[in-house]
């Protein structure tokens, strides 16, 4: 009897040990995944601007130009302005002789005397069967001059293969490489005057930021691992962060330090860095601003919600899409082909195909 009891106790102990070992393995796996995620973010933060997707300032401008076969020669036809990264952007097409001209224009949202924006651009004309023509360029924008191609495509080929009911769909993917002179007024200093209350210098481009390791580590697991973990940077007095804009990083730090630094000119840059460095408080503040204060279009809000997984903002956009769906057949068309209902639903400058995809996803999740 006693031997049976001992055997039963041994069996129970073995089962408990197996369960404990299994739990330890699960914890190790979770820790490994978390470490891999952090390592991935850290490695991206130290790559060159061309390689670090998480820090790249990239966006698309899309537009449908109507009644293109009626375009007069040497007359410019513009899309509406869109705001991206503290800059206004728009597309332009024109008929230059027997060719289609295709350009982008930009200018700072806040007036400034000296400014420049260096970009890589991919221009695309989309046909009826999703055929497309692509051309690329790298430009430095200054003043009100547009950049593009005066002979992007032969007019006859464009009419034959790319017009759909007389309308032309175009888009440009823009990657911002460098900006100069676009910064807004700063609230807080992170320069050498903060040396006595800092213990590490973060070098971004040609700018040095004097900050606290422990404070940044408390805001972000990525910073915690980088500045206090086993990486070589934890022992360095200066840590270089590659592939990010120093102006964006300044506003990002202001948000972390409790300043009200988010507005329509800074929210994209702050959200980009909040995602890159995995800072939930900064991302939440970006979402709250977009929900309650931003004047951005529904289209742009939905794009940001999708890019940065902002659930509350996405759901708000979906509700507005549903409202548009309920009334869209009652909205009249306008004579001006650039503001026709098919492009601007209720003047929201709304990308209908994107909205429909998110609308279906939201319905699937709700059912």
CSV table of C-alpha atoms in Angstrom, one decimal:
chain,number,residue,atom,x,y,z
A,1,UNK,CA,0.0,0.0,0.0
A,2,UNK,CA,2.8,2.4,1.0
A,3,UNK,CA,4.8,1.6,-2.2
A,4,UNK,CA,1.7,2.3,-4.3
A,5,UNK,CA,1.2,5.6,-2.6
A,6,UNK,CA,4.9,6.5,-3.3
A,7,UNK,CA,4.5,5.5,-6.9
A,8,UNK,CA,1.4,7.7,-7.2
A,9,UNK,CA,3.3,10.7,-5.7
A,10,UNK,CA,6.2,10.2,-8.1
A,11,UNK,CA,3.8,10.0,-11.0
A,12,UNK,CA,2.1,13.3,-9.9
A,13,UNK,CA,5.5,15.0,-9.5
A,14,UNK,CA,6.6,13.9,-12.9
A,15,UNK,CA,3.4,15.3,-14.4
A,16,UNK,CA,3.8,18.6,-12.6
A,17,UNK,CA,7.4,18.8,-13.8
A,18,UNK,CA,6.4,18.1,-17.4
A,19,UNK,CA,3.7,20.8,-17.2
A,20,UNK,CA,6.2,23.2,-15.6
A,21,UNK,CA,8.8,22.5,-18.3
A,22,UNK,CA,6.1,23.0,-21.0
A,23,UNK,CA,5.2,26.4,-19.5
A,24,UNK,CA,8.9,27.4,-19.4
A,25,UNK,CA,9.3,26.4,-23.0
A,26,UNK,CA,6.2,28.5,-23.9
A,27,UNK,CA,7.6,31.5,-22.0
A,28,UNK,CA,11.0,31.0,-23.7
A,29,UNK,CA,9.3,31.0,-27.1
A,30,UNK,CA,7.3,34.1,-26.3
A,31,UNK,CA,10.5,35.8,-25.1
A,32,UNK,CA,12.3,34.7,-28.2
A,33,UNK,CA,9.6,36.1,-30.4
A,34,UNK,CA,9.6,39.4,-28.5
A,35,UNK,CA,13.4,39.6,-28.7
A,36,UNK,CA,13.3,38.8,-32.4
A,37,UNK,CA,10.7,41.6,-32.9
A,38,UNK,CA,12.8,44.1,-31.0
A,39,UNK,CA,16.0,43.0,-32.7
A,40,UNK,CA,14.2,43.5,-36.1
A,41,UNK,CA,13.1,47.0,-35.1
A,42,UNK,CA,16.5,47.9,-33.8
A,43,UNK,CA,18.3,46.6,-36.9
A,44,UNK,CA,16.0,48.6,-39.1
A,45,UNK,CA,16.6,51.7,-37.1
A,46,UNK,CA,20.3,51.4,-37.8
A,47,UNK,CA,20.0,50.8,-41.5
A,48,UNK,CA,20.5,53.4,-44.2
A,49,UNK,CA,17.5,55.5,-45.3
A,50,UNK,CA,17.1,53.5,-48.5
A,51,UNK,CA,16.9,50.2,-46.6
A,52,UNK,CA,14.7,51.0,-43.6
A,53,UNK,CA,11.1,50.6,-44.7
A,54,UNK,CA,9.7,51.5,-41.2
A,55,UNK,CA,11.2,55.0,-41.3
A,56,UNK,CA,10.7,55.8,-44.9
A,57,UNK,CA,8.4,58.7,-45.7
A,58,UNK,CA,6.4,57.3,-48.6
A,59,UNK,CA,2.9,57.9,-49.9
A,60,UNK,CA,0.8,57.8,-53.0
A,61,UNK,CA,-1.1,60.5,-54.9
A,62,UNK,CA,-4.0,59.1,-57.0
A,63,UNK,CA,-6.4,60.9,-59.2
A,64,UNK,CA,-8.8,60.4,-62.1
A,65,UNK,CA,-8.8,63.1,-64.7
A,66,UNK,CA,-12.1,63.4,-66.6
A,67,UNK,CA,-12.9,64.1,-70.2
A,68,UNK,CA,-9.2,63.9,-71.1
A,69,UNK,CA,-9.9,63.4,-74.8
A,70,UNK,CA,-11.3,67.0,-74.7
A,71,UNK,CA,-8.1,68.5,-73.1
A,72,UNK,CA,-6.9,71.6,-74.9
A,73,UNK,CA,-3.2,71.8,-75.8
A,74,UNK,CA,-0.8,73.4,-73.4
A,75,UNK,CA,-3.4,73.8,-70.7
A,76,UNK,CA,-2.6,72.5,-67.2
A,77,UNK,CA,-5.2,70.3,-65.4
A,78,UNK,CA,-4.6,69.8,-61.7
A,79,UNK,CA,-5.8,67.5,-59.0
A,80,UNK,CA,-6.8,68.8,-55.6
A,81,UNK,CA,-4.0,69.5,-53.0
A,82,UNK,CA,-3.2,66.8,-50.5
A,83,UNK,CA,-1.2,67.2,-47.3
A,84,UNK,CA,1.6,64.8,-46.5
A,85,UNK,CA,4.5,65.3,-44.1
A,86,UNK,CA,4.0,69.0,-43.7
A,87,UNK,CA,3.8,69.6,-47.4
A,88,UNK,CA,1.0,70.1,-49.9
A,89,UNK,CA,1.1,68.0,-53.1
A,90,UNK,CA,-0.9,67.7,-56.3
A,91,UNK,CA,-0.8,66.1,-59.7
A,92,UNK,CA,-0.9,67.8,-63.1
A,93,UNK,CA,-1.5,66.4,-66.6
A,94,UNK,CA,-1.5,68.3,-69.9
A,95,UNK,CA,-1.5,67.8,-73.6
A,96,UNK,CA,1.8,68.9,-75.0
A,97,UNK,CA,1.6,68.5,-78.8
A,98,UNK,CA,1.2,64.7,-79.4
A,99,UNK,CA,2.2,63.7,-75.9
A,100,UNK,CA,0.8,63.4,-72.4
A,101,UNK,CA,2.6,65.6,-69.9
A,102,UNK,CA,2.6,64.3,-66.3
A,103,UNK,CA,3.9,66.3,-63.3
A,104,UNK,CA,3.8,66.7,-59.5
A,105,UNK,CA,3.8,70.0,-57.7
A,106,UNK,CA,4.5,70.6,-54.0
A,107,UNK,CA,4.8,73.5,-51.6
A,108,UNK,CA,5.2,73.8,-47.8
A,109,UNK,CA,2.0,74.1,-45.7
A,110,UNK,CA,3.5,76.8,-43.5
A,111,UNK,CA,5.0,79.7,-45.6
A,112,UNK,CA,8.8,79.7,-45.6
A,113,UNK,CA,11.4,81.5,-47.6
A,114,UNK,CA,14.1,78.9,-48.2
A,115,UNK,CA,13.0,75.3,-48.5
A,116,UNK,CA,13.8,72.2,-50.5
A,117,UNK,CA,12.5,68.6,-50.7
A,118,UNK,CA,14.4,65.8,-52.3
A,119,UNK,CA,12.3,62.9,-53.5
A,120,UNK,CA,12.2,59.7,-55.5
A,121,UNK,CA,9.0,59.5,-57.6
A,122,UNK,CA,7.4,56.6,-59.5
A,123,UNK,CA,4.8,57.9,-62.0
A,124,UNK,CA,2.1,55.5,-63.3
A,125,UNK,CA,-0.7,55.7,-65.8
A,126,UNK,CA,-3.2,52.9,-65.3
A,127,UNK,CA,-5.2,51.4,-68.2
A,128,UNK,CA,-8.6,49.7,-68.5
A,129,UNK,CA,-7.2,46.2,-68.0
A,130,UNK,CA,-4.8,47.3,-65.3
A,131,UNK,CA,-2.0,47.8,-67.8
A,132,UNK,CA,0.2,50.6,-66.9
A,133,UNK,CA,3.1,52.8,-67.9
A,134,UNK,CA,5.7,53.6,-65.3
A,135,UNK,CA,8.5,56.2,-65.3
A,136,UNK,CA,10.8,57.1,-62.4
A,137,UNK,CA,12.7,60.2,-61.4
A,138,UNK,CA,14.7,61.8,-58.5
A,139,UNK,CA,14.1,65.5,-58.0
A,140,UNK,CA,14.9,68.4,-55.6
A,141,UNK,CA,11.8,70.6,-55.3
A,142,UNK,CA,12.2,74.3,-54.8
A,143,UNK,CA,9.7,77.1,-55.4
A,144,UNK,CA,6.6,76.5,-57.4
A,145,UNK,CA,8.2,74.5,-60.2
A,146,UNK,CA,6.7,71.2,-61.0
A,147,UNK,CA,8.7,68.0,-61.8
A,148,UNK,CA,7.8,65.3,-64.2
A,149,UNK,CA,7.7,64.4,-67.9
A,150,UNK,CA,6.5,66.6,-70.7
A,151,UNK,CA,6.5,63.6,-73.0
A,152,UNK,CA,5.4,60.9,-70.6
A,153,UNK,CA,3.4,58.9,-73.3
A,154,UNK,CA,2.2,59.4,-76.8
A,155,UNK,CA,-1.2,60.9,-76.9
A,156,UNK,CA,-2.6,58.4,-79.4
A,157,UNK,CA,-1.4,55.4,-77.3
A,158,UNK,CA,-2.9,56.9,-74.2
A,159,UNK,CA,-6.3,57.4,-75.9
A,160,UNK,CA,-6.3,53.9,-77.3
A,161,UNK,CA,-5.2,51.9,-74.3
A,162,UNK,CA,-5.6,53.9,-71.2
A,163,UNK,CA,-8.7,56.0,-71.4
A,164,UNK,CA,-11.8,54.5,-69.8
A,165,UNK,CA,-14.9,56.4,-70.9
A,166,UNK,CA,-12.7,59.4,-71.6
A,167,UNK,CA,-11.2,59.4,-68.2
A,168,UNK,CA,-7.6,58.8,-67.2
A,169,UNK,CA,-6.4,57.2,-63.9
A,170,UNK,CA,-2.9,58.2,-62.7
A,171,UNK,CA,-0.9,57.9,-59.6
A,172,UNK,CA,2.6,58.8,-58.2
A,173,UNK,CA,4.4,57.0,-55.4
A,174,UNK,CA,6.6,59.6,-53.7
A,175,UNK,CA,9.5,58.8,-51.3
A,176,UNK,CA,10.8,61.8,-49.4
A,177,UNK,CA,14.6,61.5,-49.0
A,178,UNK,CA,15.4,64.8,-47.4
A,179,UNK,CA,13.7,68.1,-46.4
A,180,UNK,CA,15.2,71.5,-45.6
A,181,UNK,CA,13.5,74.5,-44.1
A,182,UNK,CA,10.1,72.9,-43.3
A,183,UNK,CA,10.4,72.7,-39.5
A,184,UNK,CA,7.7,74.4,-37.4
A,185,UNK,CA,8.3,76.3,-34.1
A,186,UNK,CA,9.7,74.0,-31.5
A,187,UNK,CA,8.3,73.8,-27.9
A,188,UNK,CA,11.2,72.0,-26.1
A,189,UNK,CA,15.0,72.0,-26.4
A,190,UNK,CA,17.0,68.8,-26.6
A,191,UNK,CA,20.3,70.6,-27.4
A,192,UNK,CA,23.5,70.9,-25.4
A,193,UNK,CA,21.6,73.1,-22.8
A,194,UNK,CA,20.1,69.9,-21.6
A,195,UNK,CA,23.5,68.2,-21.0
A,196,UNK,CA,23.3,68.3,-17.2
A,197,UNK,CA,19.9,66.4,-17.2
A,198,UNK,CA,20.8,63.8,-19.8
A,199,UNK,CA,23.0,60.7,-19.9
A,200,UNK,CA,23.0,59.8,-23.6
A,201,UNK,CA,23.2,61.7,-26.9
A,202,UNK,CA,21.1,60.4,-29.8
A,203,UNK,CA,22.6,61.5,-33.2
A,204,UNK,CA,20.0,61.9,-36.0
A,205,UNK,CA,21.5,63.2,-39.2
A,206,UNK,CA,23.6,66.2,-38.2
A,207,UNK,CA,21.5,66.9,-35.0
A,208,UNK,CA,22.4,65.8,-31.5
A,209,UNK,CA,19.6,65.2,-29.0
A,210,UNK,CA,20.5,65.1,-25.3
A,211,UNK,CA,18.1,62.8,-23.5
A,212,UNK,CA,17.6,60.4,-20.6
A,213,UNK,CA,18.2,56.6,-21.2
A,214,UNK,CA,15.8,55.5,-18.4
A,215,UNK,CA,13.1,57.9,-19.5
A,216,UNK,CA,13.1,56.6,-23.1
A,217,UNK,CA,13.4,53.0,-21.9
A,218,UNK,CA,10.3,53.5,-19.8
A,219,UNK,CA,8.4,54.6,-23.0
A,220,UNK,CA,9.5,51.9,-25.4
A,221,UNK,CA,10.8,48.3,-25.2
A,222,UNK,CA,12.9,49.1,-28.3
A,223,UNK,CA,14.7,51.9,-26.6
A,224,UNK,CA,14.9,49.8,-23.4
A,225,UNK,CA,16.7,47.1,-25.3
A,226,UNK,CA,18.9,49.5,-27.3
A,227,UNK,CA,19.9,51.8,-24.5
A,228,UNK,CA,19.9,49.5,-21.4
A,229,UNK,CA,20.1,46.0,-22.9
A,230,UNK,CA,22.9,43.8,-24.2
A,231,UNK,CA,23.6,45.9,-27.4
A,232,UNK,CA,26.8,47.8,-27.7
A,233,UNK,CA,24.8,51.0,-27.8
A,234,UNK,CA,24.0,50.6,-24.1
A,235,UNK,CA,27.7,51.3,-23.3
A,236,UNK,CA,28.0,54.3,-25.7
A,237,UNK,CA,27.7,57.9,-24.7
A,238,UNK,CA,26.5,58.7,-28.3
A,239,UNK,CA,24.1,56.5,-30.2
A,240,UNK,CA,23.4,57.1,-33.9
A,241,UNK,CA,19.9,56.5,-35.3
A,242,UNK,CA,19.9,56.2,-39.0
A,243,UNK,CA,17.2,56.6,-41.6
A,244,UNK,CA,15.0,59.1,-39.8
A,245,UNK,CA,14.4,62.8,-40.2
A,246,UNK,CA,15.8,65.0,-37.3
A,247,UNK,CA,12.8,67.4,-37.4
A,248,UNK,CA,10.3,64.5,-37.0
A,249,UNK,CA,12.5,63.0,-34.2
A,250,UNK,CA,12.3,66.4,-32.4
A,251,UNK,CA,8.5,66.5,-32.5
A,252,UNK,CA,8.4,62.8,-31.5
A,253,UNK,CA,10.6,63.5,-28.4
A,254,UNK,CA,8.4,66.5,-27.6
A,255,UNK,CA,5.4,64.2,-27.5
A,256,UNK,CA,7.2,61.6,-25.3
A,257,UNK,CA,8.1,64.4,-22.9
A,258,UNK,CA,4.5,65.5,-22.6
A,259,UNK,CA,4.3,68.5,-24.9
A,260,UNK,CA,1.3,69.1,-27.2
A,261,UNK,CA,3.3,68.8,-30.4
A,262,UNK,CA,0.9,66.9,-32.6
A,263,UNK,CA,-1.0,68.7,-35.4
A,264,UNK,CA,-1.8,68.0,-39.0
A,265,UNK,CA,1.7,68.9,-40.0
A,266,UNK,CA,3.5,66.6,-37.6
A,267,UNK,CA,1.1,63.7,-37.0
A,268,UNK,CA,2.5,61.5,-39.9
A,269,UNK,CA,6.1,61.9,-38.8
A,270,UNK,CA,5.3,61.2,-35.2
A,271,UNK,CA,3.2,58.2,-36.0
A,272,UNK,CA,5.9,56.8,-38.2
A,273,UNK,CA,8.5,57.0,-35.4
A,274,UNK,CA,6.0,55.7,-32.8
A,275,UNK,CA,5.5,52.6,-35.0
A,276,UNK,CA,9.2,52.2,-35.7
A,277,UNK,CA,10.2,52.4,-32.0
A,278,UNK,CA,7.0,50.7,-30.7
A,279,UNK,CA,5.9,53.6,-28.4
A,280,UNK,CA,2.2,53.0,-27.6
A,281,UNK,CA,1.6,56.3,-25.8
A,282,UNK,CA,2.8,58.4,-28.7
A,283,UNK,CA,0.7,56.3,-31.2
A,284,UNK,CA,-2.4,56.6,-29.0
A,285,UNK,CA,-1.9,60.4,-28.9
A,286,UNK,CA,-1.7,60.4,-32.7
A,287,UNK,CA,-4.9,58.4,-32.9
A,288,UNK,CA,-6.7,60.7,-30.5
A,289,UNK,CA,-5.7,63.8,-32.5
A,290,UNK,CA,-6.9,62.2,-35.8
A,291,UNK,CA,-10.1,61.2,-34.1
A,292,UNK,CA,-11.0,64.5,-32.5
A,293,UNK,CA,-9.1,67.4,-34.0
A,294,UNK,CA,-7.5,66.7,-37.4
A,295,UNK,CA,-8.8,68.4,-40.5
A,296,UNK,CA,-7.4,65.8,-42.8
A,297,UNK,CA,-9.7,64.1,-45.3
A,298,UNK,CA,-11.4,60.9,-44.7
A,299,UNK,CA,-9.2,59.2,-47.3
A,300,UNK,CA,-6.0,60.3,-45.6
A,301,UNK,CA,-7.3,59.3,-42.1
A,302,UNK,CA,-8.2,55.9,-43.4
A,303,UNK,CA,-4.8,55.4,-45.0
A,304,UNK,CA,-3.1,56.3,-41.7
A,305,UNK,CA,-5.5,54.0,-39.8
A,306,UNK,CA,-4.6,51.1,-42.1
A,307,UNK,CA,-0.9,51.8,-42.1
A,308,UNK,CA,-0.5,52.0,-38.3
A,309,UNK,CA,-3.4,49.6,-37.2
A,310,UNK,CA,-5.4,52.4,-35.5
A,311,UNK,CA,-8.6,50.4,-34.7
A,312,UNK,CA,-10.7,53.3,-33.3
A,313,UNK,CA,-9.8,55.6,-36.2
A,314,UNK,CA,-10.5,52.9,-38.7
A,315,UNK,CA,-14.0,52.2,-37.2
A,316,UNK,CA,-14.8,55.9,-37.2
A,317,UNK,CA,-13.8,56.0,-40.9
A,318,UNK,CA,-16.0,53.0,-41.6
A,319,UNK,CA,-19.0,54.7,-40.0
A,320,UNK,CA,-18.5,57.7,-42.2
A,321,UNK,CA,-18.2,55.4,-45.2
A,322,UNK,CA,-21.5,53.8,-44.3
A,323,UNK,CA,-23.0,57.3,-44.1
A,324,UNK,CA,-21.7,58.1,-47.5
A,325,UNK,CA,-23.0,54.8,-48.9
A,326,UNK,CA,-26.5,55.6,-47.5
A,327,UNK,CA,-26.7,59.0,-49.4
A,328,UNK,CA,-24.4,58.7,-52.4
A,329,UNK,CA,-27.2,58.1,-54.9
A,330,UNK,CA,-28.8,61.4,-53.8
A,331,UNK,CA,-25.8,63.5,-54.5
A,332,UNK,CA,-25.8,65.4,-57.8
A,333,UNK,CA,-23.0,65.5,-60.3
A,334,UNK,CA,-21.2,68.8,-61.0
A,335,UNK,CA,-20.3,70.1,-64.4
A,336,UNK,CA,-16.7,70.6,-63.5
A,337,UNK,CA,-15.0,67.3,-64.4
A,338,UNK,CA,-12.4,67.6,-61.7
A,339,UNK,CA,-14.9,67.8,-58.8
A,340,UNK,CA,-17.4,65.2,-60.1
A,341,UNK,CA,-19.1,63.0,-57.6
A,342,UNK,CA,-17.2,59.9,-58.9
A,343,UNK,CA,-14.0,61.3,-57.5
A,344,UNK,CA,-15.0,63.3,-54.4
A,345,UNK,CA,-17.8,61.6,-52.5
A,346,UNK,CA,-19.3,64.5,-50.4
A,347,UNK,CA,-16.1,66.4,-50.9
A,348,UNK,CA,-14.2,63.9,-48.7
A,349,UNK,CA,-11.5,63.4,-51.4
A,350,UNK,CA,-12.2,59.7,-50.7
A,351,UNK,CA,-10.5,56.8,-52.4
A,352,UNK,CA,-13.5,54.6,-53.0
A,353,UNK,CA,-11.7,51.3,-53.7
A,354,UNK,CA,-9.8,51.6,-50.4
A,355,UNK,CA,-12.9,52.5,-48.5
A,356,UNK,CA,-14.8,49.5,-50.0
A,357,UNK,CA,-12.0,47.1,-48.9
A,358,UNK,CA,-12.0,48.5,-45.4
A,359,UNK,CA,-15.8,48.5,-45.4
A,360,UNK,CA,-16.0,44.8,-46.3
A,361,UNK,CA,-13.3,43.9,-43.7
A,362,UNK,CA,-15.2,45.8,-41.0
A,363,UNK,CA,-18.4,44.0,-41.9
A,364,UNK,CA,-16.7,40.6,-41.8
A,365,UNK,CA,-15.3,41.4,-38.4
A,366,UNK,CA,-18.7,42.6,-37.0
A,367,UNK,CA,-20.6,39.6,-38.2
